[in-house]
PDB file of C-alpha atoms in Angstrom:
ATOM      1  CA  MET A   1       0.000   0.000   0.000  1.00 95.00           C
ATOM      2  CA  LEU A   2       1.253   3.464  -0.940  1.00 97.00           C
ATOM      3  CA  ILE A   3      -0.077   6.556   0.795  1.00 98.00           C
ATOM      4  CA  THR A   4       1.101  10.052  -0.087  1.00 98.00           C
ATOM      5  CA  VAL A   5       0.608  12.918   2.360  1.00 98.00           C
ATOM      6  CA  THR A   6       1.082  16.480   1.151  1.00 97.00           C
ATOM      7  CA  GLY A   7       0.607  19.931   2.627  1.00 95.00           C
ATOM      8  CA  GLY A   8       2.210  23.284   3.101  1.00 92.00           C
ATOM      9  CA  SER A   9       4.904  24.164   5.595  1.00 88.00           C
ATOM     10  CA  GLY A  10       3.626  23.776   9.163  1.00 89.00           C
ATOM     11  CA  SER A  11       0.382  22.129   7.996  1.00 94.00           C
ATOM     12  CA  GLY A  12       0.684  19.141  10.330  1.00 93.00           C
ATOM     13  CA  LYS A  13       1.404  16.683   7.521  1.00 95.00           C
ATOM     14  CA  SER A  14       4.359  15.003   9.265  1.00 92.00           C
ATOM     15  CA  GLU A  15       2.470  14.379  12.487  1.00 91.00           C
ATOM     16  CA  PHE A  16      -0.543  13.150  10.508  1.00 95.00           C
ATOM     17  CA  ALA A  17       1.617  10.735   8.482  1.00 95.00           C
ATOM     18  CA  GLU A  18       3.296   9.315  11.593  1.00 91.00           C
ATOM     19  CA  ASN A  19      -0.008   8.864  13.412  1.00 91.00           C
ATOM     20  CA  LEU A  20      -1.613   7.270  10.346  1.00 94.00           C
ATOM     21  CA  LEU A  21       1.202   4.754  10.085  1.00 94.00           C
ATOM     22  CA  LEU A  22       0.869   3.917  13.777  1.00 91.00           C
ATOM     23  CA  LYS A  23      -2.903   3.529  13.391  1.00 92.00           C
ATOM     24  CA  LEU A  24      -2.475   1.220  10.394  1.00 91.00           C
ATOM     25  CA  ASP A  25       0.139  -0.851  12.230  1.00 88.00           C
ATOM     26  CA  GLY A  26      -2.132  -1.208  15.272  1.00 83.00           C
ATOM     27  CA  ASP A  27      -0.737  -3.694  17.735  1.00 67.00           C
ATOM     28  CA  GLU A  28       1.048  -5.684  15.023  1.00 65.00           C
ATOM     29  CA  PRO A  29       4.580  -6.524  15.978  1.00 55.00           C
ATOM     30  CA  GLY A  30       7.146  -5.534  13.424  1.00 62.00           C
ATOM     31  CA  ASP A  31       9.462  -2.883  12.265  1.00 84.00           C
ATOM     32  CA  ARG A  32       8.822   0.760  11.504  1.00 90.00           C
ATOM     33  CA  VAL A  33      11.407   2.511   9.387  1.00 93.00           C
ATOM     34  CA  TYR A  34      11.690   6.273   9.065  1.00 93.00           C
ATOM     35  CA  VAL A  35      13.609   7.186   5.912  1.00 96.00           C
ATOM     36  CA  ALA A  36      15.054  10.637   6.598  1.00 93.00           C
ATOM     37  CA  THR A  37      16.021  12.585   3.489  1.00 94.00           C
ATOM     38  CA  MET A  38      17.015  15.958   4.953  1.00 88.00           C
ATOM     39  CA  GLU A  39      20.741  16.453   4.813  1.00 85.00           C
ATOM     40  CA  PRO A  40      21.531  18.047   8.178  1.00 80.00           C
ATOM     41  CA  PHE A  41      23.526  21.136   7.357  1.00 78.00           C
ATOM     42  CA  GLY A  42      23.250  24.436   9.191  1.00 83.00           C
ATOM     43  CA  GLU A  43      21.404  25.417  12.349  1.00 89.00           C
ATOM     44  CA  GLU A  44      17.928  25.456  10.795  1.00 87.00           C
ATOM     45  CA  ALA A  45      18.338  21.916   9.462  1.00 80.00           C
ATOM     46  CA  ALA A  46      19.690  20.713  12.808  1.00 83.00           C
ATOM     47  CA  ARG A  47      16.651  22.194  14.604  1.00 87.00           C
ATOM     48  CA  ARG A  48      14.223  20.544  12.180  1.00 80.00           C
ATOM     49  CA  VAL A  49      15.937  17.152  12.479  1.00 81.00           C
ATOM     50  CA  LYS A  50      15.876  17.401  16.264  1.00 85.00           C
ATOM     51  CA  ARG A  51      12.190  18.379  16.248  1.00 81.00           C
ATOM     52  CA  HIS A  52      11.223  15.470  13.989  1.00 77.00           C
ATOM     53  CA  ARG A  53      13.222  12.979  16.076  1.00 82.00           C
ATOM     54  CA  ARG A  54      11.472  14.255  19.195  1.00 84.00           C
ATOM     55  CA  MET A  55       8.057  13.935  17.461  1.00 77.00           C
ATOM     56  CA  ARG A  56       8.618  10.285  16.595  1.00 76.00           C
ATOM     57  CA  GLY A  57      10.392   9.369  19.825  1.00 78.00           C
ATOM     58  CA  GLY A  58       8.939   6.292  21.517  1.00 80.00           C
ATOM     59  CA  LYS A  59       6.944   5.315  18.415  1.00 82.00           C
ATOM     60  CA  GLY A  60       9.173   2.404  17.439  1.00 84.00           C
ATOM     61  CA  PHE A  61      10.828   3.918  14.362  1.00 87.00           C
ATOM     62  CA  GLU A  62      14.295   2.946  13.228  1.00 87.00           C
ATOM     63  CA  THR A  63      15.746   5.947  11.411  1.00 88.00           C
ATOM     64  CA  VAL A  64      17.579   5.315   8.152  1.00 91.00           C
ATOM     65  CA  GLU A  65      19.175   8.337   6.510  1.00 90.00           C
ATOM     66  CA  CYS A  66      19.011   8.436   2.729  1.00 94.00           C
ATOM     67  CA  TYR A  67      19.808  11.763   1.091  1.00 92.00           C
ATOM     68  CA  ARG A  68      20.168  10.434  -2.460  1.00 94.00           C
ATOM     69  CA  ASN A  69      19.981   7.129  -4.343  1.00 94.00           C
ATOM     70  CA  LEU A  70      16.758   5.852  -2.796  1.00 95.00           C
ATOM     71  CA  LYS A  71      16.811   2.902  -5.187  1.00 95.00           C
ATOM     72  CA  GLY A  72      20.055   1.752  -3.545  1.00 95.00           C
ATOM     73  CA  LEU A  73      18.478   1.653  -0.083  1.00 95.00           C
ATOM     74  CA  SER A  74      17.947  -1.772   1.459  1.00 92.00           C
ATOM     75  CA  LEU A  75      15.564  -1.791   4.380  1.00 89.00           C
ATOM     76  CA  PRO A  76      16.405  -3.665   7.573  1.00 79.00           C
ATOM     77  CA  GLU A  77      14.993  -7.172   7.331  1.00 74.00           C
ATOM     78  CA  SER A  78      12.578  -8.708   9.783  1.00 72.00           C
ATOM     79  CA  VAL A  79      11.614 -12.356  10.000  1.00 68.00           C
ATOM     80  CA  GLY A  80       8.454 -12.910   7.983  1.00 72.00           C
ATOM     81  CA  LYS A  81       7.272  -9.301   7.898  1.00 81.00           C
ATOM     82  CA  ARG A  82       8.013  -6.362   5.668  1.00 88.00           C
ATOM     83  CA  PRO A  83       8.384  -3.100   7.606  1.00 92.00           C
ATOM     84  CA  SER A  84       6.059  -0.130   7.589  1.00 93.00           C
ATOM     85  CA  VAL A  85       7.961   2.799   6.099  1.00 96.00           C
ATOM     86  CA  LEU A  86       7.599   6.555   6.397  1.00 96.00           C
ATOM     87  CA  LEU A  87       9.651   8.559   3.888  1.00 97.00           C
ATOM     88  CA  GLU A  88      10.106  12.150   5.065  1.00 94.00           C
ATOM     89  CA  CYS A  89      10.246  14.102   2.838  1.00 92.00           C
ATOM     90  CA  MET A  90      10.095  14.008  -0.936  1.00 97.00           C
ATOM     91  CA  SER A  91      10.892  17.709  -1.406  1.00 95.00           C
ATOM     92  CA  ASN A  92      14.254  17.247   0.344  1.00 93.00           C
ATOM     93  CA  LEU A  93      15.004  14.127  -1.695  1.00 96.00           C
ATOM     94  CA  ALA A  94      14.148  15.962  -4.929  1.00 96.00           C
ATOM     95  CA  ALA A  95      16.483  18.844  -4.054  1.00 93.00           C
ATOM     96  CA  ASN A  96      19.246  16.438  -3.041  1.00 93.00           C
ATOM     97  CA  GLU A  97      18.934  14.471  -6.282  1.00 93.00           C
ATOM     98  CA  LEU A  98      18.791  17.597  -8.431  1.00 92.00           C
ATOM     99  CA  TYR A  99      21.572  19.577  -6.794  1.00 88.00           C
ATOM    100  CA  GLY A 100      23.444  16.789  -4.968  1.00 79.00           C
ATOM    101  CA  GLY A 101      26.410  18.745  -3.687  1.00 57.00           C
ATOM    102  CA  ALA A 102      28.676  21.453  -5.056  1.00 46.00           C
ATOM    103  CA  ASP A 103      30.515  19.043  -7.345  1.00 52.00           C
ATOM    104  CA  ARG A 104      27.250  18.100  -9.074  1.00 61.00           C
ATOM    105  CA  PHE A 105      25.442  21.431  -9.238  1.00 64.00           C
ATOM    106  CA  PRO A 106      24.111  21.714 -12.810  1.00 65.00           C
ATOM    107  CA  ASP A 107      25.655  24.599 -14.742  1.00 71.00           C
ATOM    108  CA  GLY A 108      23.446  26.027 -17.467  1.00 78.00           C
ATOM    109  CA  GLU A 109      19.868  25.402 -18.572  1.00 81.00           C
ATOM    110  CA  GLU A 110      20.579  22.240 -20.587  1.00 84.00           C
ATOM    111  CA  ALA A 111      22.588  20.678 -17.749  1.00 82.00           C
ATOM    112  CA  LEU A 112      19.818  21.585 -15.305  1.00 83.00           C
ATOM    113  CA  LYS A 113      17.185  20.017 -17.570  1.00 86.00           C
ATOM    114  CA  LEU A 114      19.186  16.791 -17.870  1.00 89.00           C
ATOM    115  CA  ALA A 115      19.819  16.728 -14.114  1.00 88.00           C
ATOM    116  CA  ALA A 116      16.077  17.116 -13.457  1.00 90.00           C
ATOM    117  CA  GLU A 117      15.216  14.283 -15.849  1.00 93.00           C
ATOM    118  CA  ARG A 118      17.796  12.038 -14.198  1.00 93.00           C
ATOM    119  CA  ALA A 119      16.565  13.030 -10.725  1.00 94.00           C
ATOM    120  CA  GLU A 120      12.955  12.200 -11.607  1.00 96.00           C
ATOM    121  CA  LEU A 121      13.919   8.741 -12.857  1.00 96.00           C
ATOM    122  CA  GLU A 122      16.121   8.115  -9.809  1.00 96.00           C
ATOM    123  CA  ILE A 123      13.411   9.156  -7.375  1.00 97.00           C
ATOM    124  CA  LEU A 124      10.577   7.221  -9.004  1.00 97.00           C
ATOM    125  CA  SER A 125      12.603   4.040  -9.395  1.00 97.00           C
ATOM    126  CA  GLY A 126      13.624   4.444  -5.748  1.00 97.00           C
ATOM    127  CA  VAL A 127      10.002   4.769  -4.619  1.00 97.00           C
ATOM    128  CA  GLU A 128       9.065   1.664  -6.595  1.00 97.00           C
ATOM    129  CA  ARG A 129      11.959  -0.299  -5.067  1.00 96.00           C
ATOM    130  CA  LEU A 130      11.107   0.931  -1.586  1.00 96.00           C
ATOM    131  CA  LEU A 131       7.463  -0.014  -2.110  1.00 95.00           C
ATOM    132  CA  GLY A 132       8.597  -3.511  -3.042  1.00 94.00           C
ATOM    133  CA  GLN A 133      10.423  -3.840   0.279  1.00 94.00           C
ATOM    134  CA  ALA A 134       7.731  -2.305   2.486  1.00 94.00           C
ATOM    135  CA  GLY A 135       4.522  -3.698   3.862  1.00 91.00           C
ATOM    136  CA  ARG A 136       3.147  -0.185   3.598  1.00 94.00           C
ATOM    137  CA  LEU A 137       4.802   3.043   2.522  1.00 97.00           C
ATOM    138  CA  ILE A 138       3.771   6.562   3.466  1.00 98.00           C
ATOM    139  CA  VAL A 139       5.532   9.348   1.571  1.00 98.00           C
ATOM    140  CA  VAL A 140       5.406  12.913   2.881  1.00 98.00           C
ATOM    141  CA  THR A 141       5.802  15.689   0.326  1.00 97.00           C
ATOM    142  CA  ASN A 142       5.274  19.436   0.186  1.00 94.00           C
ATOM    143  CA  ASP A 143       2.837  21.667  -1.593  1.00 92.00           C
ATOM    144  CA  VAL A 144       5.065  24.559  -2.626  1.00 87.00           C
ATOM    145  CA  PHE A 145       3.227  25.553  -5.783  1.00 83.00           C
ATOM    146  CA  SER A 146       0.718  28.175  -4.664  1.00 79.00           C
ATOM    147  CA  ASP A 147       2.657  31.334  -3.912  1.00 76.00           C
ATOM    148  CA  GLY A 148       2.475  32.860  -7.416  1.00 72.00           C
ATOM    149  CA  ILE A 149       6.052  34.116  -7.279  1.00 80.00           C
ATOM    150  CA  SER A 150       8.335  33.888 -10.315  1.00 83.00           C
ATOM    151  CA  TYR A 151      11.655  32.248  -9.559  1.00 85.00           C
ATOM    152  CA  ASP A 152      14.995  31.859 -11.274  1.00 87.00           C
ATOM    153  CA  ALA A 153      15.446  28.999 -13.762  1.00 85.00           C
ATOM    154  CA  SER A 154      17.041  26.680 -11.207  1.00 86.00           C
ATOM    155  CA  THR A 155      14.183  27.013  -8.723  1.00 88.00           C
ATOM    156  CA  GLU A 156      11.585  26.704 -11.501  1.00 90.00           C
ATOM    157  CA  ARG A 157      13.264  23.465 -12.618  1.00 91.00           C
ATOM    158  CA  TYR A 158      13.181  22.162  -9.036  1.00 92.00           C
ATOM    159  CA  LEU A 159       9.465  23.018  -8.762  1.00 93.00           C
ATOM    160  CA  ALA A 160       8.799  21.254 -12.070  1.00 93.00           C
ATOM    161  CA  LEU A 161      10.694  18.192 -10.816  1.00 96.00           C
ATOM    162  CA  LEU A 162       8.796  18.064  -7.529  1.00 96.00           C
ATOM    163  CA  GLY A 163       5.517  18.604  -9.364  1.00 95.00           C
ATOM    164  CA  ALA A 164       6.245  15.719 -11.752  1.00 96.00           C
ATOM    165  CA  VAL A 165       7.201  13.423  -8.865  1.00 97.00           C
ATOM    166  CA  ASN A 166       4.096  14.417  -6.885  1.00 96.00           C
ATOM    167  CA  ARG A 167       1.857  13.746  -9.905  1.00 96.00           C
ATOM    168  CA  ARG A 168       3.385  10.295 -10.313  1.00 97.00           C
ATOM    169  CA  LEU A 169       3.010   9.602  -6.588  1.00 97.00           C
ATOM    170  CA  ALA A 170      -0.664  10.603  -6.814  1.00 97.00           C
ATOM    171  CA  ALA A 171      -1.168   8.175  -9.700  1.00 97.00           C
ATOM    172  CA  LEU A 172       0.592   5.314  -7.885  1.00 97.00           C
ATOM    173  CA  SER A 173      -0.950   5.958  -4.471  1.00 97.00           C
ATOM    174  CA  ASP A 174      -3.806   4.001  -3.012  1.00 97.00           C
ATOM    175  CA  ILE A 175      -4.522   7.080  -0.885  1.00 97.00           C
ATOM    176  CA  PHE A 176      -3.484  10.671  -1.540  1.00 97.00           C
ATOM    177  CA  VAL A 177      -4.266  13.126   1.252  1.00 98.00           C
ATOM    178  CA  GLU A 178      -3.589  16.824   1.689  1.00 97.00           C
ATOM    179  CA  VAL A 179      -3.261  18.138   5.235  1.00 97.00           C
ATOM    180  CA  VAL A 180      -4.413  21.724   5.809  1.00 96.00           C
ATOM    181  CA  CYS A 181      -4.189  23.152   9.342  1.00 95.00           C
ATOM    182  CA  SER A 182      -3.921  19.558  10.662  1.00 95.00           C
ATOM    183  CA  ILE A 183      -7.140  18.606   8.840  1.00 97.00           C
ATOM    184  CA  PRO A 184      -6.786  15.730   6.345  1.00 97.00           C
ATOM    185  CA  LEU A 185      -8.504  16.202   2.974  1.00 97.00           C
ATOM    186  CA  TYR A 186      -8.625  12.905   1.082  1.00 97.00           C
ATOM    187  CA  LEU A 187      -8.089  13.547  -2.619  1.00 96.00           C
ATOM    188  CA  LYS A 188      -7.824   9.874  -3.577  1.00 97.00           C
ATOM    189  CA  GLY A 189      -8.975   6.898  -1.581  1.00 95.00           C
ATOM    190  CA  GLY A 190     -10.603   7.486   1.741  1.00 86.00           C
ATOM    191  CA  PRO A 191     -10.065   7.641   5.448  1.00 86.00           C
ATOM    192  CA  LEU A 192      -8.712   4.460   6.990  1.00 79.00           C
TER     193      LEU A 192
END
């Protein structure tokens, strides 16, 4: 089962996704894996990582950090049961795949276009591989498309990449839910 949870910054989407996974797991024994995609650099990133770790503390998650190359990730194995997985968050993974460090930063429009195409393929094949390893997969992503601001070519390419990935996730998902002010709005599938 694939569930995608989207929402704006501070919408409550992360807490909703964690609680939904716990609800779906019920009292079932087994593993919960939190795939963290935010590369912890700078004070702001460190604060966000600390906050998210505190939020999921005591909930039975094993954290696996994966900043790029999701398709290369092998989940921890459990006897007879595939783990429940929460991937947090797709917007960080998309940025990491597109820009991937100073040595890989695309230079020029054509290089940026090719990097975005490669990043989309990498991400989607990674989601499919992860889904094959998971009993259930919840992907958290961001809605960053509503501000109406014009951006530079690099940011526009990133937004196009994230939009393409989110569209594909919506198509693949059994449930697609947007969280607004901590209120879930089911856009595909229904409440569980």
